[in-house]
CSV table of C-alpha atoms in Angstrom, one decimal:
chain,number,residue,atom,x,y,z
A,1,UNK,CA,0.0,0.0,0.0
A,2,UNK,CA,2.8,2.4,0.9
A,3,UNK,CA,4.7,1.6,-2.3
A,4,UNK,CA,1.5,2.2,-4.4
A,5,UNK,CA,0.9,5.5,-2.6
A,6,UNK,CA,4.5,6.6,-3.2
A,7,UNK,CA,4.3,6.1,-7.0
A,8,UNK,CA,0.7,7.3,-7.4
A,9,UNK,CA,1.6,10.6,-5.6
A,10,UNK,CA,4.7,11.1,-7.8
A,11,UNK,CA,4.2,13.8,-10.5
A,12,UNK,CA,3.5,12.3,-13.9
A,13,UNK,CA,6.5,13.6,-15.9
A,14,UNK,CA,9.0,12.8,-13.2
A,15,UNK,CA,7.5,9.3,-12.9
A,16,UNK,CA,7.6,8.7,-16.6
A,17,UNK,CA,11.2,10.0,-17.0
A,18,UNK,CA,12.3,7.6,-14.3
A,19,UNK,CA,10.5,4.7,-15.9
A,20,UNK,CA,11.8,5.4,-19.4
A,21,UNK,CA,15.4,5.8,-18.2
A,22,UNK,CA,15.3,2.5,-16.1
A,23,UNK,CA,13.7,0.5,-19.0
A,24,UNK,CA,16.3,1.7,-21.5
A,25,UNK,CA,19.1,0.9,-19.0
A,26,UNK,CA,17.7,-2.5,-18.5
A,27,UNK,CA,17.7,-3.3,-22.2
A,28,UNK,CA,21.2,-2.0,-22.6
A,29,UNK,CA,22.5,-3.9,-19.5
A,30,UNK,CA,20.9,-7.3,-20.1
A,31,UNK,CA,20.6,-7.6,-23.9
A,32,UNK,CA,24.0,-7.1,-25.6
A,33,UNK,CA,22.5,-6.7,-29.1
A,34,UNK,CA,20.1,-4.0,-27.8
A,35,UNK,CA,23.0,-2.2,-26.1
A,36,UNK,CA,24.9,-2.0,-29.4
A,37,UNK,CA,21.9,-0.9,-31.4
A,38,UNK,CA,20.8,1.7,-28.9
A,39,UNK,CA,24.3,3.1,-28.4
A,40,UNK,CA,24.8,3.2,-32.2
A,41,UNK,CA,21.6,5.0,-32.9
A,42,UNK,CA,20.5,7.0,-29.8
A,43,UNK,CA,23.8,8.0,-28.1
A,44,UNK,CA,25.0,11.5,-29.1
A,45,UNK,CA,28.0,11.7,-31.4
A,46,UNK,CA,30.0,14.7,-32.6
A,47,UNK,CA,28.4,16.6,-35.5
A,48,UNK,CA,31.0,15.3,-38.0
A,49,UNK,CA,30.9,11.7,-36.9
A,50,UNK,CA,29.4,9.2,-39.3
A,51,UNK,CA,27.2,8.2,-36.4
A,52,UNK,CA,25.6,11.5,-35.7
A,53,UNK,CA,21.9,11.9,-36.2
A,54,UNK,CA,19.9,15.0,-35.2
A,55,UNK,CA,17.5,13.2,-32.8
A,56,UNK,CA,20.5,12.2,-30.7
A,57,UNK,CA,20.5,15.7,-29.2
A,58,UNK,CA,17.4,14.5,-27.3
A,59,UNK,CA,17.7,10.7,-27.2
A,60,UNK,CA,21.2,10.7,-25.5
A,61,UNK,CA,19.7,11.9,-22.2
A,62,UNK,CA,17.7,8.6,-21.8
A,63,UNK,CA,20.8,6.4,-22.0
A,64,UNK,CA,23.3,5.7,-19.2
A,65,UNK,CA,26.8,4.1,-19.2
A,66,UNK,CA,26.3,1.9,-16.1
A,67,UNK,CA,24.1,1.4,-13.1
A,68,UNK,CA,25.8,3.9,-10.9
A,69,UNK,CA,25.5,6.5,-13.6
A,70,UNK,CA,21.7,5.8,-13.8
A,71,UNK,CA,21.2,5.6,-10.0
A,72,UNK,CA,22.7,9.0,-9.2
A,73,UNK,CA,20.9,10.7,-12.0
A,74,UNK,CA,17.6,9.2,-11.2
A,75,UNK,CA,18.0,9.7,-7.5
A,76,UNK,CA,18.6,13.4,-8.0
A,77,UNK,CA,15.6,13.6,-10.4
A,78,UNK,CA,13.4,11.8,-7.9
A,79,UNK,CA,14.5,14.1,-5.0
A,80,UNK,CA,14.5,17.5,-6.8
A,81,UNK,CA,12.4,16.8,-9.9
A,82,UNK,CA,9.2,16.0,-8.1
A,83,UNK,CA,9.3,19.3,-6.2
A,84,UNK,CA,10.1,21.4,-9.3
A,85,UNK,CA,7.4,19.7,-11.4
A,86,UNK,CA,4.8,20.5,-8.7
A,87,UNK,CA,6.0,24.2,-8.7
A,88,UNK,CA,6.2,24.6,-12.5
A,89,UNK,CA,3.4,22.2,-13.7
A,90,UNK,CA,4.0,19.1,-15.7
A,91,UNK,CA,4.1,20.7,-19.2
A,92,UNK,CA,6.5,23.5,-18.3
A,93,UNK,CA,8.7,21.1,-16.3
A,94,UNK,CA,9.0,18.7,-19.3
A,95,UNK,CA,9.9,21.6,-21.5
A,96,UNK,CA,12.5,22.8,-19.0
A,97,UNK,CA,14.0,19.3,-18.5
A,98,UNK,CA,14.4,18.7,-22.3
A,99,UNK,CA,15.7,22.2,-22.9
A,100,UNK,CA,18.4,21.8,-20.3
A,101,UNK,CA,19.3,18.4,-21.8
A,102,UNK,CA,19.4,19.9,-25.3
A,103,UNK,CA,21.5,22.9,-24.3
A,104,UNK,CA,23.9,20.7,-22.3
A,105,UNK,CA,24.4,18.6,-25.5
A,106,UNK,CA,25.1,21.7,-27.6
A,107,UNK,CA,27.6,23.1,-25.1
A,108,UNK,CA,29.5,19.8,-24.9
A,109,UNK,CA,29.5,19.6,-28.7
A,110,UNK,CA,31.0,23.1,-28.8
A,111,UNK,CA,33.7,22.1,-26.3
A,112,UNK,CA,34.4,19.0,-28.5
A,113,UNK,CA,34.7,21.3,-31.5
A,114,UNK,CA,37.7,23.1,-29.8
A,115,UNK,CA,39.6,19.8,-29.3
A,116,UNK,CA,38.6,18.4,-32.7
A,117,UNK,CA,40.0,21.5,-34.4
A,118,UNK,CA,43.2,21.3,-32.4
A,119,UNK,CA,43.9,17.7,-33.2
A,120,UNK,CA,42.7,18.0,-36.8
A,121,UNK,CA,45.3,20.8,-37.4
A,122,UNK,CA,48.0,18.5,-35.9
A,123,UNK,CA,47.0,15.6,-38.1
A,124,UNK,CA,46.8,17.6,-41.3
A,125,UNK,CA,50.5,18.2,-41.0
A,126,UNK,CA,51.0,14.5,-41.5
A,127,UNK,CA,48.1,13.3,-43.7
A,128,UNK,CA,45.7,14.7,-46.3
A,129,UNK,CA,42.2,15.8,-45.4
A,130,UNK,CA,40.8,13.0,-47.5
A,131,UNK,CA,42.8,10.3,-45.7
A,132,UNK,CA,42.0,11.8,-42.3
A,133,UNK,CA,38.2,11.7,-43.2
A,134,UNK,CA,38.6,8.0,-44.1
A,135,UNK,CA,40.4,7.3,-40.9
A,136,UNK,CA,37.6,9.0,-38.8
A,137,UNK,CA,34.9,7.1,-40.7
A,138,UNK,CA,36.6,3.8,-39.9
A,139,UNK,CA,37.3,5.1,-36.4
A,140,UNK,CA,33.6,5.1,-35.6
A,141,UNK,CA,33.4,1.3,-36.0
A,142,UNK,CA,36.6,1.0,-34.0
A,143,UNK,CA,35.2,3.0,-31.1
A,144,UNK,CA,31.9,0.9,-31.1
A,145,UNK,CA,34.0,-2.2,-30.8
A,146,UNK,CA,36.1,-0.9,-28.0
A,147,UNK,CA,39.2,-0.1,-30.0
A,148,UNK,CA,41.0,3.1,-31.1
A,149,UNK,CA,44.0,4.2,-33.1
A,150,UNK,CA,47.4,3.8,-31.4
A,151,UNK,CA,48.8,7.1,-32.7
A,152,UNK,CA,48.2,9.5,-29.8
A,153,UNK,CA,47.0,12.5,-31.9
A,154,UNK,CA,44.8,10.4,-34.2
A,155,UNK,CA,43.5,8.4,-31.2
A,156,UNK,CA,42.6,11.6,-29.4
A,157,UNK,CA,40.9,13.1,-32.4
A,158,UNK,CA,39.0,9.9,-33.1
A,159,UNK,CA,37.8,9.7,-29.5
A,160,UNK,CA,36.4,13.3,-29.6
A,161,UNK,CA,34.7,12.7,-32.9
A,162,UNK,CA,33.3,9.2,-32.4
A,163,UNK,CA,32.9,8.5,-28.7
A,164,UNK,CA,29.2,8.5,-27.7
A,165,UNK,CA,27.8,10.9,-25.1
A,166,UNK,CA,25.1,9.5,-22.9
A,167,UNK,CA,23.3,10.4,-19.7
A,168,UNK,CA,20.6,12.6,-18.2
A,169,UNK,CA,23.2,14.6,-16.1
A,170,UNK,CA,22.8,17.9,-18.1
A,171,UNK,CA,19.1,17.9,-17.7
A,172,UNK,CA,19.3,16.8,-14.0
A,173,UNK,CA,21.8,19.5,-13.3
A,174,UNK,CA,19.3,21.9,-14.7
A,175,UNK,CA,16.7,20.5,-12.3
A,176,UNK,CA,19.1,21.0,-9.4
A,177,UNK,CA,19.7,24.6,-10.5
A,178,UNK,CA,15.9,25.1,-10.5
A,179,UNK,CA,15.6,23.9,-7.0
A,180,UNK,CA,18.3,26.2,-5.8
A,181,UNK,CA,16.7,29.1,-7.8
A,182,UNK,CA,13.2,28.5,-6.5
A,183,UNK,CA,14.0,27.3,-3.0
A,184,UNK,CA,17.4,28.9,-2.2
A,185,UNK,CA,17.1,28.7,1.5
A,186,UNK,CA,15.7,25.2,1.7
A,187,UNK,CA,18.1,22.9,3.7
A,188,UNK,CA,19.4,19.9,1.9
A,189,UNK,CA,20.9,17.0,3.7
A,190,UNK,CA,23.8,15.2,2.0
A,191,UNK,CA,25.1,11.7,2.8
A,192,UNK,CA,28.2,11.8,5.0
A,193,UNK,CA,27.7,15.6,5.7
A,194,UNK,CA,26.5,16.1,9.3
A,195,UNK,CA,24.9,19.5,8.8
A,196,UNK,CA,22.2,20.7,6.3
A,197,UNK,CA,23.3,22.9,3.4
A,198,UNK,CA,21.1,25.6,1.9
A,199,UNK,CA,20.1,24.8,-1.6
A,200,UNK,CA,21.7,27.9,-3.1
A,201,UNK,CA,25.1,27.0,-1.7
A,202,UNK,CA,24.8,23.4,-2.8
A,203,UNK,CA,24.1,24.6,-6.4
A,204,UNK,CA,27.0,27.0,-6.3
A,205,UNK,CA,29.3,24.4,-5.0
A,206,UNK,CA,28.3,22.0,-7.8
A,207,UNK,CA,28.8,24.7,-10.4
A,208,UNK,CA,32.3,25.5,-9.1
A,209,UNK,CA,33.3,21.8,-8.9
A,210,UNK,CA,32.1,21.1,-12.5
A,211,UNK,CA,33.8,24.3,-13.8
A,212,UNK,CA,37.2,23.5,-12.1
A,213,UNK,CA,36.9,19.8,-13.3
A,214,UNK,CA,36.1,20.9,-16.8
A,215,UNK,CA,39.0,23.2,-17.3
A,216,UNK,CA,41.5,21.0,-15.5
A,217,UNK,CA,40.9,17.8,-17.4
A,218,UNK,CA,39.5,16.8,-20.7
A,219,UNK,CA,40.0,13.0,-20.5
A,220,UNK,CA,38.3,11.8,-17.4
A,221,UNK,CA,35.2,10.5,-19.3
A,222,UNK,CA,32.8,13.0,-17.7
A,223,UNK,CA,31.1,15.7,-19.7
A,224,UNK,CA,31.6,18.5,-17.2
A,225,UNK,CA,30.7,21.2,-19.6
A,226,UNK,CA,27.4,19.5,-20.4
A,227,UNK,CA,26.6,19.7,-16.7
A,228,UNK,CA,27.5,23.4,-16.7
A,229,UNK,CA,25.5,23.9,-19.9
A,230,UNK,CA,22.4,22.4,-18.3
A,231,UNK,CA,22.8,24.7,-15.3
A,232,UNK,CA,23.5,27.9,-17.2
A,233,UNK,CA,20.7,27.6,-19.7
A,234,UNK,CA,18.3,26.5,-17.1
A,235,UNK,CA,19.2,29.6,-15.1
A,236,UNK,CA,18.6,31.8,-18.2
A,237,UNK,CA,15.3,30.1,-18.9
A,238,UNK,CA,14.2,30.6,-15.3
A,239,UNK,CA,15.2,34.3,-15.4
A,240,UNK,CA,13.1,34.7,-18.6
A,241,UNK,CA,10.1,33.1,-17.0
A,242,UNK,CA,10.5,35.2,-13.9
A,243,UNK,CA,10.5,38.4,-16.0
A,244,UNK,CA,7.3,37.1,-17.7
A,245,UNK,CA,5.7,36.6,-14.3
A,246,UNK,CA,4.9,32.9,-14.6
A,247,UNK,CA,3.9,30.7,-11.7
A,248,UNK,CA,1.5,33.5,-10.7
A,249,UNK,CA,4.5,35.5,-9.6
A,250,UNK,CA,5.1,32.9,-6.9
A,251,UNK,CA,8.9,32.9,-6.3
A,252,UNK,CA,10.7,31.5,-3.4
A,253,UNK,CA,13.5,33.9,-2.5
């Protein structure tokens, strides 16, 4: 009875996002053929990758690399998303969530563009543009099969172009930002932290951590600038809605 009550009282969009993400992860985790097909078609690739498709700018946020990746994203969505959906309304919350995820993807693609250009310039000193294009086209299949080129510069370039981006983190960081924006003084209790932290300081702390991590490393396998993109564009969207007086001018400062 308690379990049924918990799910029945959960806002509809948050509930459906949780269900979709869990189902997709289960297919990828337990059916190898499905994992390959889903990653190949729904993960986000760089714009010039042979694997890129426009819909991946949205579909990537419903895929996750492993269980821990899924768990932490869905736990944050459950904790903060339900509150934000009740504040915004379901339609506006879904638009906000997808917009943050889309903008996170675009920001990360922009960051990749910087590194792609850098390594492309290095490679064009050694090979022709036509040969490099052929190598990158073949490199997509290599990445999908868990391989890469041994030449450092070519391997790095191929990784930026053909490594898939997955995860709801950009959208979820936008939801976290919204919680700190709408409920800045709400105390948040973190595991292993003995005192509550106000939501606004928690959000600022995450922003600083992601920014420092993003500029200090580009090869840790985490799309830090996607997280930042979700937060920044979520903040801009919330400011726009505030200016327009949405939510019946009900703001929680």
